[in-house]
Amino acid sequence: MTRRYQQRILCQYKNATSSIQIARITNIPHWYLERVVFLGQHLLFEAVKDVQLKIHSAKTVKRYSC
C-alpha cells in the first residue's frame, strides 16, 4: 500500500432500514471489504481517507464517503 493510504480513520455505518444490506469497499487498490449488515446493526471499521462505502440492498445501491 502506498504512503497515501497508510493513515487510517475510524468509520461507521448503521443499517436503519427494514432490509438486509451488503456494504462494500472496492475503490482502493489491493484492499477490499464486503460485509452483510442486518437490520439495526452498526458496522464499525478502519479505512483510508479516500474510501467509498457502497451499500447494496434489494432495491437500491447508495454510495457514501467516510
JSON list of N, CA, C and O in Angstrom, two decimals:
[
{"chain": "A", "resi": 1, "resn": "MET", "atom": "N", "xyz": [0.84, -1.17, 0.00]},
{"chain": "A", "resi": 1, "resn": "MET", "atom": "CA", "xyz": [0.00, 0.00, 0.00]},
{"chain": "A", "resi": 1, "resn": "MET", "atom": "C", "xyz": [0.89, 1.25, 0.00]},
{"chain": "A", "resi": 1, "resn": "MET", "atom": "O", "xyz": [1.87, 1.32, 0.71]},
{"chain": "A", "resi": 2, "resn": "THR", "atom": "N", "xyz": [0.53, 2.25, -0.77]},
{"chain": "A", "resi": 2, "resn": "THR", "atom": "CA", "xyz": [1.34, 3.46, -0.87]},
{"chain": "A", "resi": 2, "resn": "THR", "atom": "C", "xyz": [1.20, 4.32, 0.39]},
{"chain": "A", "resi": 2, "resn": "THR", "atom": "O", "xyz": [0.30, 4.11, 1.20]},
{"chain": "A", "resi": 3, "resn": "ARG", "atom": "N", "xyz": [2.09, 5.30, 0.52]},
{"chain": "A", "resi": 3, "resn": "ARG", "atom": "CA", "xyz": [2.04, 6.22, 1.66]},
{"chain": "A", "resi": 3, "resn": "ARG", "atom": "C", "xyz": [0.68, 6.91, 1.76]},
{"chain": "A", "resi": 3, "resn": "ARG", "atom": "O", "xyz": [0.20, 7.18, 2.84]},
{"chain": "A", "resi": 4, "resn": "ARG", "atom": "N", "xyz": [0.11, 7.21, 0.65]},
{"chain": "A", "resi": 4, "resn": "ARG", "atom": "CA", "xyz": [-1.19, 7.90, 0.60]},
{"chain": "A", "resi": 4, "resn": "ARG", "atom": "C", "xyz": [-2.26, 7.14, 1.37]},
{"chain": "A", "resi": 4, "resn": "ARG", "atom": "O", "xyz": [-3.16, 7.73, 1.94]},
{"chain": "A", "resi": 5, "resn": "TYR", "atom": "N", "xyz": [-2.17, 5.83, 1.40]},
{"chain": "A", "resi": 5, "resn": "TYR", "atom": "CA", "xyz": [-3.18, 5.00, 2.04]},
{"chain": "A", "resi": 5, "resn": "TYR", "atom": "C", "xyz": [-2.75, 4.45, 3.40]},
{"chain": "A", "resi": 5, "resn": "TYR", "atom": "O", "xyz": [-3.42, 3.60, 3.95]},
{"chain": "A", "resi": 6, "resn": "GLN", "atom": "N", "xyz": [-1.67, 4.93, 3.97]},
{"chain": "A", "resi": 6, "resn": "GLN", "atom": "CA", "xyz": [-1.21, 4.37, 5.24]},
{"chain": "A", "resi": 6, "resn": "GLN", "atom": "C", "xyz": [-1.99, 4.90, 6.44]},
{"chain": "A", "resi": 6, "resn": "GLN", "atom": "O", "xyz": [-2.17, 4.19, 7.41]},
{"chain": "A", "resi": 7, "resn": "GLN", "atom": "N", "xyz": [-2.44, 6.15, 6.41]},
{"chain": "A", "resi": 7, "resn": "GLN", "atom": "CA", "xyz": [-3.18, 6.69, 7.54]},
{"chain": "A", "resi": 7, "resn": "GLN", "atom": "C", "xyz": [-4.63, 6.23, 7.48]},
{"chain": "A", "resi": 7, "resn": "GLN", "atom": "O", "xyz": [-5.30, 6.40, 6.47]},
{"chain": "A", "resi": 8, "resn": "ARG", "atom": "N", "xyz": [-5.11, 5.65, 8.57]},
{"chain": "A", "resi": 8, "resn": "ARG", "atom": "CA", "xyz": [-6.47, 5.12, 8.60]},
{"chain": "A", "resi": 8, "resn": "ARG", "atom": "C", "xyz": [-7.36, 5.93, 9.53]},
{"chain": "A", "resi": 8, "resn": "ARG", "atom": "O", "xyz": [-6.89, 6.54, 10.48]},
{"chain": "A", "resi": 9, "resn": "ILE", "atom": "N", "xyz": [-8.66, 5.92, 9.22]},
{"chain": "A", "resi": 9, "resn": "ILE", "atom": "CA", "xyz": [-9.65, 6.59, 10.05]},
{"chain": "A", "resi": 9, "resn": "ILE", "atom": "C", "xyz": [-10.70, 5.58, 10.47]},
{"chain": "A", "resi": 9, "resn": "ILE", "atom": "O", "xyz": [-10.86, 4.53, 9.84]},
{"chain": "A", "resi": 10, "resn": "LEU", "atom": "N", "xyz": [-11.40, 5.87, 11.53]},
{"chain": "A", "resi": 10, "resn": "LEU", "atom": "CA", "xyz": [-12.46, 5.00, 12.01]},
{"chain": "A", "resi": 10, "resn": "LEU", "atom": "C", "xyz": [-13.77, 5.45, 11.38]},
{"chain": "A", "resi": 10, "resn": "LEU", "atom": "O", "xyz": [-14.13, 6.63, 11.45]},
{"chain": "A", "resi": 11, "resn": "CYS", "atom": "N", "xyz": [-14.48, 4.52, 10.76]},
{"chain": "A", "resi": 11, "resn": "CYS", "atom": "CA", "xyz": [-15.75, 4.81, 10.09]},
{"chain": "A", "resi": 11, "resn": "CYS", "atom": "C", "xyz": [-16.84, 3.94, 10.68]},
{"chain": "A", "resi": 11, "resn": "CYS", "atom": "O", "xyz": [-16.58, 2.86, 11.21]},
{"chain": "A", "resi": 12, "resn": "GLN", "atom": "N", "xyz": [-18.08, 4.40, 10.52]},
{"chain": "A", "resi": 12, "resn": "GLN", "atom": "CA", "xyz": [-19.20, 3.58, 10.98]},
{"chain": "A", "resi": 12, "resn": "GLN", "atom": "C", "xyz": [-20.39, 3.78, 10.04]},
{"chain": "A", "resi": 12, "resn": "GLN", "atom": "O", "xyz": [-20.54, 4.83, 9.42]},
{"chain": "A", "resi": 13, "resn": "TYR", "atom": "N", "xyz": [-21.19, 2.76, 9.94]},
{"chain": "A", "resi": 13, "resn": "TYR", "atom": "CA", "xyz": [-22.42, 2.79, 9.16]},
{"chain": "A", "resi": 13, "resn": "TYR", "atom": "C", "xyz": [-23.49, 2.04, 9.95]},
{"chain": "A", "resi": 13, "resn": "TYR", "atom": "O", "xyz": [-23.20, 1.01, 10.55]},
{"chain": "A", "resi": 14, "resn": "LYS", "atom": "N", "xyz": [-24.70, 2.56, 9.97]},
{"chain": "A", "resi": 14, "resn": "LYS", "atom": "CA", "xyz": [-25.81, 1.87, 10.63]},
{"chain": "A", "resi": 14, "resn": "LYS", "atom": "C", "xyz": [-26.89, 1.58, 9.60]},
{"chain": "A", "resi": 14, "resn": "LYS", "atom": "O", "xyz": [-27.30, 2.47, 8.84]},
{"chain": "A", "resi": 15, "resn": "ASN", "atom": "N", "xyz": [-27.35, 0.34, 9.58]},
{"chain": "A", "resi": 15, "resn": "ASN", "atom": "CA", "xyz": [-28.45, -0.04, 8.71]},
{"chain": "A", "resi": 15, "resn": "ASN", "atom": "C", "xyz": [-29.74, 0.34, 9.42]},
{"chain": "A", "resi": 15, "resn": "ASN", "atom": "O", "xyz": [-30.22, -0.37, 10.29]},
{"chain": "A", "resi": 16, "resn": "ALA", "atom": "N", "xyz": [-30.32, 1.47, 9.04]},
{"chain": "A", "resi": 16, "resn": "ALA", "atom": "CA", "xyz": [-31.55, 1.96, 9.64]},
{"chain": "A", "resi": 16, "resn": "ALA", "atom": "C", "xyz": [-32.77, 1.60, 8.80]},
{"chain": "A", "resi": 16, "resn": "ALA", "atom": "O", "xyz": [-33.84, 2.17, 8.97]},
{"chain": "A", "resi": 17, "resn": "THR", "atom": "N", "xyz": [-32.60, 0.65, 7.89]},
{"chain": "A", "resi": 17, "resn": "THR", "atom": "CA", "xyz": [-33.71, 0.23, 7.04]},
{"chain": "A", "resi": 17, "resn": "THR", "atom": "C", "xyz": [-34.35, -1.03, 7.60]},
{"chain": "A", "resi": 17, "resn": "THR", "atom": "O", "xyz": [-33.92, -1.57, 8.61]},
{"chain": "A", "resi": 18, "resn": "SER", "atom": "N", "xyz": [-35.35, -1.50, 6.89]},
{"chain": "A", "resi": 18, "resn": "SER", "atom": "CA", "xyz": [-36.03, -2.73, 7.30]},
{"chain": "A", "resi": 18, "resn": "SER", "atom": "C", "xyz": [-35.59, -3.93, 6.45]},
{"chain": "A", "resi": 18, "resn": "SER", "atom": "O", "xyz": [-36.30, -4.92, 6.39]},
{"chain": "A", "resi": 19, "resn": "SER", "atom": "N", "xyz": [-34.44, -3.81, 5.79]},
{"chain": "A", "resi": 19, "resn": "SER", "atom": "CA", "xyz": [-33.95, -4.92, 4.98]},
{"chain": "A", "resi": 19, "resn": "SER", "atom": "C", "xyz": [-32.46, -5.16, 5.22]},
{"chain": "A", "resi": 19, "resn": "SER", "atom": "O", "xyz": [-31.74, -4.27, 5.66]},
{"chain": "A", "resi": 20, "resn": "ILE", "atom": "N", "xyz": [-32.01, -6.36, 4.89]},
{"chain": "A", "resi": 20, "resn": "ILE", "atom": "CA", "xyz": [-30.60, -6.70, 4.99]},
{"chain": "A", "resi": 20, "resn": "ILE", "atom": "C", "xyz": [-29.84, -5.98, 3.88]},
{"chain": "A", "resi": 20, "resn": "ILE", "atom": "O", "xyz": [-30.34, -5.87, 2.75]},
{"chain": "A", "resi": 21, "resn": "GLN", "atom": "N", "xyz": [-28.65, -5.49, 4.18]},
{"chain": "A", "resi": 21, "resn": "GLN", "atom": "CA", "xyz": [-27.84, -4.78, 3.20]},
{"chain": "A", "resi": 21, "resn": "GLN", "atom": "C", "xyz": [-26.46, -5.41, 3.10]},
{"chain": "A", "resi": 21, "resn": "GLN", "atom": "O", "xyz": [-26.03, -6.12, 4.00]},
{"chain": "A", "resi": 22, "resn": "ILE", "atom": "N", "xyz": [-25.79, -5.12, 1.99]},
{"chain": "A", "resi": 22, "resn": "ILE", "atom": "CA", "xyz": [-24.40, -5.54, 1.81]},
{"chain": "A", "resi": 22, "resn": "ILE", "atom": "C", "xyz": [-23.58, -4.27, 1.67]},
{"chain": "A", "resi": 22, "resn": "ILE", "atom": "O", "xyz": [-23.88, -3.41, 0.83]},
{"chain": "A", "resi": 23, "resn": "ALA", "atom": "N", "xyz": [-22.55, -4.14, 2.50]},
{"chain": "A", "resi": 23, "resn": "ALA", "atom": "CA", "xyz": [-21.64, -2.99, 2.46]},
{"chain": "A", "resi": 23, "resn": "ALA", "atom": "C", "xyz": [-20.36, -3.43, 1.76]},
{"chain": "A", "resi": 23, "resn": "ALA", "atom": "O", "xyz": [-19.79, -4.46, 2.11]},
{"chain": "A", "resi": 24, "resn": "ARG", "atom": "N", "xyz": [-19.90, -2.62, 0.78]},
{"chain": "A", "resi": 24, "resn": "ARG", "atom": "CA", "xyz": [-18.70, -2.97, 0.02]},
{"chain": "A", "resi": 24, "resn": "ARG", "atom": "C", "xyz": [-17.81, -1.76, -0.15]},
{"chain": "A", "resi": 24, "resn": "ARG", "atom": "O", "xyz": [-18.27, -0.66, -0.39]},
{"chain": "A", "resi": 25, "resn": "ILE", "atom": "N", "xyz": [-16.51, -2.02, -0.08]},
{"chain": "A", "resi": 25, "resn": "ILE", "atom": "CA", "xyz": [-15.50, -1.03, -0.44]},
{"chain": "A", "resi": 25, "resn": "ILE", "atom": "C", "xyz": [-14.62, -1.68, -1.49]},
{"chain": "A", "resi": 25, "resn": "ILE", "atom": "O", "xyz": [-14.03, -2.73, -1.25]},
{"chain": "A", "resi": 26, "resn": "THR", "atom": "N", "xyz": [-14.54, -1.06, -2.66]},
{"chain": "A", "resi": 26, "resn": "THR", "atom": "CA", "xyz": [-13.76, -1.64, -3.76]},
{"chain": "A", "resi": 26, "resn": "THR", "atom": "C", "xyz": [-12.89, -0.61, -4.47]},
{"chain": "A", "resi": 26, "resn": "THR", "atom": "O", "xyz": [-12.18, -0.97, -5.39]},
{"chain": "A", "resi": 27, "resn": "ASN", "atom": "N", "xyz": [-12.91, 0.66, -4.06]},
{"chain": "A", "resi": 27, "resn": "ASN", "atom": "CA", "xyz": [-12.21, 1.70, -4.82]},
{"chain": "A", "resi": 27, "resn": "ASN", "atom": "C", "xyz": [-10.76, 1.91, -4.42]},
{"chain": "A", "resi": 27, "resn": "ASN", "atom": "O", "xyz": [-10.09, 2.77, -4.96]},
{"chain": "A", "resi": 28, "resn": "ILE", "atom": "N", "xyz": [-10.23, 1.14, -3.47]},
{"chain": "A", "resi": 28, "resn": "ILE", "atom": "CA", "xyz": [-8.84, 1.27, -3.04]},
{"chain": "A", "resi": 28, "resn": "ILE", "atom": "C", "xyz": [-8.05, 0.07, -3.57]},
{"chain": "A", "resi": 28, "resn": "ILE", "atom": "O", "xyz": [-8.43, -1.07, -3.30]},
{"chain": "A", "resi": 29, "resn": "PRO", "atom": "N", "xyz": [-6.97, 0.30, -4.31]},
{"chain": "A", "resi": 29, "resn": "PRO", "atom": "CA", "xyz": [-6.19, -0.81, -4.87]},
{"chain": "A", "resi": 29, "resn": "PRO", "atom": "C", "xyz": [-5.66, -1.75, -3.77]},
{"chain": "A", "resi": 29, "resn": "PRO", "atom": "O", "xyz": [-5.20, -1.29, -2.72]},
{"chain": "A", "resi": 30, "resn": "HIS", "atom": "N", "xyz": [-5.74, -3.03, -4.00]},
{"chain": "A", "resi": 30, "resn": "HIS", "atom": "CA", "xyz": [-5.24, -4.08, -3.10]},
{"chain": "A", "resi": 30, "resn": "HIS", "atom": "C", "xyz": [-5.94, -4.10, -1.75]},
{"chain": "A", "resi": 30, "resn": "HIS", "atom": "O", "xyz": [-5.36, -4.53, -0.75]},
{"chain": "A", "resi": 31, "resn": "TRP", "atom": "N", "xyz": [-7.16, -3.59, -1.69]},
{"chain": "A", "resi": 31, "resn": "TRP", "atom": "CA", "xyz": [-7.91, -3.55, -0.43]},
{"chain": "A", "resi": 31, "resn": "TRP", "atom": "C", "xyz": [-9.38, -3.76, -0.75]},
{"chain": "A", "resi": 31, "resn": "TRP", "atom": "O", "xyz": [-9.93, -3.13, -1.65]},
{"chain": "A", "resi": 32, "resn": "TYR", "atom": "N", "xyz": [-10.04, -4.66, -0.02]},
{"chain": "A", "resi": 32, "resn": "TYR", "atom": "CA", "xyz": [-11.42, -5.00, -0.32]},
{"chain": "A", "resi": 32, "resn": "TYR", "atom": "C", "xyz": [-12.15, -5.33, 0.99]},
{"chain": "A", "resi": 32, "resn": "TYR", "atom": "O", "xyz": [-11.61, -5.99, 1.86]},
{"chain": "A", "resi": 33, "resn": "LEU", "atom": "N", "xyz": [-13.38, -4.85, 1.11]},
{"chain": "A", "resi": 33, "resn": "LEU", "atom": "CA", "xyz": [-14.21, -5.15, 2.27]},
{"chain": "A", "resi": 33, "resn": "LEU", "atom": "C", "xyz": [-15.62, -5.44, 1.78]},
{"chain": "A", "resi": 33, "resn": "LEU", "atom": "O", "xyz": [-16.15, -4.70, 0.93]},
{"chain": "A", "resi": 34, "resn": "GLU", "atom": "N", "xyz": [-16.21, -6.50, 2.27]},
{"chain": "A", "resi": 34, "resn": "GLU", "atom": "CA", "xyz": [-17.62, -6.81, 1.98]},
{"chain": "A", "resi": 34, "resn": "GLU", "atom": "C", "xyz": [-18.22, -7.44, 3.22]},
{"chain": "A", "resi": 34, "resn": "GLU", "atom": "O", "xyz": [-17.68, -8.43, 3.73]},
{"chain": "A", "resi": 35, "resn": "ARG", "atom": "N", "xyz": [-19.30, -6.87, 3.72]},
{"chain": "A", "resi": 35, "resn": "ARG", "atom": "CA", "xyz": [-19.96, -7.36, 4.92]},
{"chain": "A", "resi": 35, "resn": "ARG", "atom": "C", "xyz": [-21.47, -7.30, 4.75]},
{"chain": "A", "resi": 35, "resn": "ARG", "atom": "O", "xyz": [-22.00, -6.38, 4.13]},
{"chain": "A", "resi": 36, "resn": "VAL", "atom": "N", "xyz": [-22.16, -8.25, 5.35]},
{"chain": "A", "resi": 36, "resn": "VAL", "atom": "CA", "xyz": [-23.62, -8.21, 5.44]},
{"chain": "A", "resi": 36, "resn": "VAL", "atom": "C", "xyz": [-23.96, -7.38, 6.67]},
{"chain": "A", "resi": 36, "resn": "VAL", "atom": "O", "xyz": [-23.38, -7.57, 7.73]},
{"chain": "A", "resi": 37, "resn": "VAL", "atom": "N", "xyz": [-24.90, -6.43, 6.51]},
{"chain": "A", "resi": 37, "resn": "VAL", "atom": "CA", "xyz": [-25.32, -5.57, 7.62]},
{"chain": "A", "resi": 37, "resn": "VAL", "atom": "C", "xyz": [-26.81, -5.82, 7.85]},
{"chain": "A", "resi": 37, "resn": "VAL", "atom": "O", "xyz": [-27.64, -5.50, 7.00]},
{"chain": "A", "resi": 38, "resn": "PHE", "atom": "N", "xyz": [-27.12, -6.40, 8.99]},
{"chain": "A", "resi": 38, "resn": "PHE", "atom": "CA", "xyz": [-28.50, -6.75, 9.31]},
{"chain": "A", "resi": 38, "resn": "PHE", "atom": "C", "xyz": [-29.26, -5.53, 9.82]},
{"chain": "A", "resi": 38, "resn": "PHE", "atom": "O", "xyz": [-28.67, -4.50, 10.16]},
{"chain": "A", "resi": 39, "resn": "LEU", "atom": "N", "xyz": [-30.57, -5.63, 9.91]},
{"chain": "A", "resi": 39, "resn": "LEU", "atom": "CA", "xyz": [-31.45, -4.56, 10.35]},
{"chain": "A", "resi": 39, "resn": "LEU", "atom": "C", "xyz": [-31.00, -4.01, 11.70]},
{"chain": "A", "resi": 39, "resn": "LEU", "atom": "O", "xyz": [-30.81, -4.77, 12.65]},
{"chain": "A", "resi": 40, "resn": "GLY", "atom": "N", "xyz": [-30.80, -2.71, 11.79]},
{"chain": "A", "resi": 40, "resn": "GLY", "atom": "CA", "xyz": [-30.39, -2.07, 13.04]},
{"chain": "A", "resi": 40, "resn": "GLY", "atom": "C", "xyz": [-28.95, -2.27, 13.44]},
{"chain": "A", "resi": 40, "resn": "GLY", "atom": "O", "xyz": [-28.50, -1.73, 14.44]},
{"chain": "A", "resi": 41, "resn": "GLN", "atom": "N", "xyz": [-28.19, -3.02, 12.67]},
{"chain": "A", "resi": 41, "resn": "GLN", "atom": "CA", "xyz": [-26.79, -3.31, 13.02]},
{"chain": "A", "resi": 41, "resn": "GLN", "atom": "C", "xyz": [-25.87, -2.15, 12.65]},
{"chain": "A", "resi": 41, "resn": "GLN", "atom": "O", "xyz": [-26.07, -1.48, 11.64]},
{"chain": "A", "resi": 42, "resn": "HIS", "atom": "N", "xyz": [-24.85, -1.93, 13.49]},
{"chain": "A", "resi": 42, "resn": "HIS", "atom": "CA", "xyz": [-23.79, -0.96, 13.22]},
{"chain": "A", "resi": 42, "resn": "HIS", "atom": "C", "xyz": [-22.60, -1.69, 12.64]},
{"chain": "A", "resi": 42, "resn": "HIS", "atom": "O", "xyz": [-22.22, -2.75, 13.13]},
{"chain": "A", "resi": 43, "resn": "LEU", "atom": "N", "xyz": [-21.98, -1.11, 11.63]},
{"chain": "A", "resi": 43, "resn": "LEU", "atom": "CA", "xyz": [-20.75, -1.62, 11.06]},
{"chain": "A", "resi": 43, "resn": "LEU", "atom": "C", "xyz": [-19.66, -0.61, 11.40]},
{"chain": "A", "resi": 43, "resn": "LEU", "atom": "O", "xyz": [-19.75, 0.56, 11.02]},
{"chain": "A", "resi": 44, "resn": "LEU", "atom": "N", "xyz": [-18.66, -1.03, 12.15]},
{"chain": "A", "resi": 44, "resn": "LEU", "atom": "CA", "xyz": [-17.55, -0.18, 12.55]},
{"chain": "A", "resi": 44, "resn": "LEU", "atom": "C", "xyz": [-16.28, -0.75, 11.94]},
{"chain": "A", "resi": 44, "resn": "LEU", "atom": "O", "xyz": [-16.01, -1.94, 12.08]},
{"chain": "A", "resi": 45, "resn": "PHE", "atom": "N", "xyz": [-15.51, 0.09, 11.24]},
{"chain": "A", "resi": 45, "resn": "PHE", "atom": "CA", "xyz": [-14.32, -0.40, 10.55]},
{"chain": "A", "resi": 45, "resn": "PHE", "atom": "C", "xyz": [-13.30, 0.71, 10.38]},
{"chain": "A", "resi": 45, "resn": "PHE", "atom": "O", "xyz": [-13.64, 1.88, 10.40]},
{"chain": "A", "resi": 46, "resn": "GLU", "atom": "N", "xyz": [-12.04, 0.31, 10.23]},
{"chain": "A", "resi": 46, "resn": "GLU", "atom": "CA", "xyz": [-10.96, 1.24, 9.89]},
{"chain": "A", "resi": 46, "resn": "GLU", "atom": "C", "xyz": [-10.82, 1.28, 8.38]},
{"chain": "A", "resi": 46, "resn": "GLU", "atom": "O", "xyz": [-10.90, 0.25, 7.72]},
{"chain": "A", "resi": 47, "resn": "ALA", "atom": "N", "xyz": [-10.59, 2.47, 7.86]},
{"chain": "A", "resi": 47, "resn": "ALA", "atom": "CA", "xyz": [-10.44, 2.62, 6.41]},
{"chain": "A", "resi": 47, "resn": "ALA", "atom": "C", "xyz": [-9.50, 3.79, 6.13]},
{"chain": "A", "resi": 47, "resn": "ALA", "atom": "O", "xyz": [-9.18, 4.57, 7.02]},
{"chain": "A", "resi": 48, "resn": "VAL", "atom": "N", "xyz": [-9.08, 3.88, 4.90]},
{"chain": "A", "resi": 48, "resn": "VAL", "atom": "CA", "xyz": [-8.26, 5.01, 4.47]},
{"chain": "A", "resi": 48, "resn": "VAL", "atom": "C", "xyz": [-9.17, 6.17, 4.08]},
{"chain": "A", "resi": 48, "resn": "VAL", "atom": "O", "xyz": [-10.36, 5.99, 3.83]},
{"chain": "A", "resi": 49, "resn": "LYS", "atom": "N", "xyz": [-8.59, 7.35, 4.03]},
{"chain": "A", "resi": 49, "resn": "LYS", "atom": "CA", "xyz": [-9.37, 8.57, 3.84]},
{"chain": "A", "resi": 49, "resn": "LYS", "atom": "C", "xyz": [-10.25, 8.59, 2.58]},
{"chain": "A", "resi": 49, "resn": "LYS", "atom": "O", "xyz": [-11.36, 9.08, 2.61]},
{"chain": "A", "resi": 50, "resn": "ASP", "atom": "N", "xyz": [-9.78, 8.08, 1.47]},
{"chain": "A", "resi": 50, "resn": "ASP", "atom": "CA", "xyz": [-10.48, 8.19, 0.19]},
{"chain": "A", "resi": 50, "resn": "ASP", "atom": "C", "xyz": [-11.49, 7.08, -0.08]},
{"chain": "A", "resi": 50, "resn": "ASP", "atom": "O", "xyz": [-12.00, 6.95, -1.19]},
{"chain": "A", "resi": 51, "resn": "VAL", "atom": "N", "xyz": [-11.79, 6.28, 0.93]},
{"chain": "A", "resi": 51, "resn": "VAL", "atom": "CA", "xyz": [-12.66, 5.13, 0.73]},
{"chain": "A", "resi": 51, "resn": "VAL", "atom": "C", "xyz": [-14.10, 5.56, 0.39]},
{"chain": "A", "resi": 51, "resn": "VAL", "atom": "O", "xyz": [-14.57, 6.61, 0.82]},
{"chain": "A", "resi": 52, "resn": "GLN", "atom": "N", "xyz": [-14.75, 4.74, -0.43]},
{"chain": "A", "resi": 52, "resn": "GLN", "atom": "CA", "xyz": [-16.17, 4.92, -0.72]},
{"chain": "A", "resi": 52, "resn": "GLN", "atom": "C", "xyz": [-16.88, 3.64, -0.32]},
{"chain": "A", "resi": 52, "resn": "GLN", "atom": "O", "xyz": [-16.54, 2.56, -0.79]},
{"chain": "A", "resi": 53, "resn": "LEU", "atom": "N", "xyz": [-17.87, 3.78, 0.55]},
{"chain": "A", "resi": 53, "resn": "LEU", "atom": "CA", "xyz": [-18.65, 2.65, 1.02]},
{"chain": "A", "resi": 53, "resn": "LEU", "atom": "C", "xyz": [-19.91, 2.55, 0.17]},
{"chain": "A", "resi": 53, "resn": "LEU", "atom": "O", "xyz": [-20.69, 3.49, 0.11]},
{"chain": "A", "resi": 54, "resn": "LYS", "atom": "N", "xyz": [-20.08, 1.44, -0.53]},
{"chain": "A", "resi": 54, "resn": "LYS", "atom": "CA", "xyz": [-21.29, 1.20, -1.33]},
{"chain": "A", "resi": 54, "resn": "LYS", "atom": "C", "xyz": [-22.23, 0.32, -0.53]},
{"chain": "A", "resi": 54, "resn": "LYS", "atom": "O", "xyz": [-21.80, -0.70, 0.01]},
{"chain": "A", "resi": 55, "resn": "ILE", "atom": "N", "xyz": [-23.49, 0.72, -0.47]},
{"chain": "A", "resi": 55, "resn": "ILE", "atom": "CA", "xyz": [-24.50, -0.05, 0.25]},
{"chain": "A", "resi": 55, "resn": "ILE", "atom": "C", "xyz": [-25.47, -0.63, -0.78]},
{"chain": "A", "resi": 55, "resn": "ILE", "atom": "O", "xyz": [-26.10, 0.11, -1.52]},
{"chain": "A", "resi": 56, "resn": "HIS", "atom": "N", "xyz": [-25.55, -1.95, -0.79]},
{"chain": "A", "resi": 56, "resn": "HIS", "atom": "CA", "xyz": [-26.45, -2.65, -1.71]},
{"chain": "A", "resi": 56, "resn": "HIS", "atom": "C", "xyz": [-27.62, -3.22, -0.91]},
{"chain": "A", "resi": 56, "resn": "HIS", "atom": "O", "xyz": [-27.43, -3.81, 0.15]},
{"chain": "A", "resi": 57, "resn": "SER", "atom": "N", "xyz": [-28.82, -3.02, -1.43]},
{"chain": "A", "resi": 57, "resn": "SER", "atom": "CA", "xyz": [-29.99, -3.68, -0.86]},
{"chain": "A", "resi": 57, "resn": "SER", "atom": "C", "xyz": [-30.79, -4.25, -2.02]},
{"chain": "A", "resi": 57, "resn": "SER", "atom": "O", "xyz": [-30.38, -4.14, -3.17]},
{"chain": "A", "resi": 58, "resn": "ALA", "atom": "N", "xyz": [-31.90, -4.85, -1.73]},
{"chain": "A", "resi": 58, "resn": "ALA", "atom": "CA", "xyz": [-32.70, -5.47, -2.77]},
{"chain": "A", "resi": 58, "resn": "ALA", "atom": "C", "xyz": [-33.19, -4.46, -3.81]},
{"chain": "A", "resi": 58, "resn": "ALA", "atom": "O", "xyz": [-33.39, -4.80, -4.96]},
{"chain": "A", "resi": 59, "resn": "LYS", "atom": "N", "xyz": [-33.33, -3.20, -3.42]},
{"chain": "A", "resi": 59, "resn": "LYS", "atom": "CA", "xyz": [-33.91, -2.20, -4.31]},
{"chain": "A", "resi": 59, "resn": "LYS", "atom": "C", "xyz": [-32.93, -1.16, -4.83]},
{"chain": "A", "resi": 59, "resn": "LYS", "atom": "O", "xyz": [-33.08, -0.66, -5.93]},
{"chain": "A", "resi": 60, "resn": "THR", "atom": "N", "xyz": [-31.89, -0.80, -4.05]},
{"chain": "A", "resi": 60, "resn": "THR", "atom": "CA", "xyz": [-31.02, 0.32, -4.44]},
{"chain": "A", "resi": 60, "resn": "THR", "atom": "C", "xyz": [-29.56, 0.06, -4.11]},
{"chain": "A", "resi": 60, "resn": "THR", "atom": "O", "xyz": [-29.24, -0.82, -3.34]},
{"chain": "A", "resi": 61, "resn": "VAL", "atom": "N", "xyz": [-28.72, 0.91, -4.70]},
{"chain": "A", "resi": 61, "resn": "VAL", "atom": "CA", "xyz": [-27.29, 0.96, -4.36]},
{"chain": "A", "resi": 61, "resn": "VAL", "atom": "C", "xyz": [-26.99, 2.41, -4.02]},
{"chain": "A", "resi": 61, "resn": "VAL", "atom": "O", "xyz": [-27.28, 3.31, -4.80]},
{"chain": "A", "resi": 62, "resn": "LYS", "atom": "N", "xyz": [-26.41, 2.66, -2.85]},
{"chain": "A", "resi": 62, "resn": "LYS", "atom": "CA", "xyz": [-26.05, 4.01, -2.44]},
{"chain": "A", "resi": 62, "resn": "LYS", "atom": "C", "xyz": [-24.57, 4.05, -2.13]},
{"chain": "A", "resi": 62, "resn": "LYS", "atom": "O", "xyz": [-24.00, 3.07, -1.68]},
{"chain": "A", "resi": 63, "resn": "ARG", "atom": "N", "xyz": [-23.94, 5.21, -2.36]},
{"chain": "A", "resi": 63, "resn": "ARG", "atom": "CA", "xyz": [-22.52, 5.41, -2.09]},
{"chain": "A", "resi": 63, "resn": "ARG", "atom": "C", "xyz": [-22.34, 6.45, -1.00]},
{"chain": "A", "resi": 63, "resn": "ARG", "atom": "O", "xyz": [-22.99, 7.48, -1.01]},
{"chain": "A", "resi": 64, "resn": "TYR", "atom": "N", "xyz": [-21.44, 6.17, -0.07]},
{"chain": "A", "resi": 64, "resn": "TYR", "atom": "CA", "xyz": [-21.12, 7.10, 1.00]},
{"chain": "A", "resi": 64, "resn": "TYR", "atom": "C", "xyz": [-19.61, 7.25, 1.08]},
{"chain": "A", "resi": 64, "resn": "TYR", "atom": "O", "xyz": [-18.89, 6.28, 0.92]},
{"chain": "A", "resi": 65, "resn": "SER", "atom": "N", "xyz": [-19.18, 8.47, 1.38]},
{"chain": "A", "resi": 65, "resn": "SER", "atom": "CA", "xyz": [-17.76, 8.71, 1.66]},
{"chain": "A", "resi": 65, "resn": "SER", "atom": "C", "xyz": [-17.58, 8.76, 3.16]},
{"chain": "A", "resi": 65, "resn": "SER", "atom": "O", "xyz": [-18.45, 9.24, 3.87]},
{"chain": "A", "resi": 66, "resn": "CYS", "atom": "N", "xyz": [-16.45, 8.27, 3.64]},
{"chain": "A", "resi": 66, "resn": "CYS", "atom": "CA", "xyz": [-16.16, 8.35, 5.07]},
{"chain": "A", "resi": 66, "resn": "CYS", "atom": "C", "xyz": [-15.66, 9.71, 5.43]},
{"chain": "A", "resi": 66, "resn": "CYS", "atom": "O", "xyz": [-15.00, 10.35, 4.71]}
]
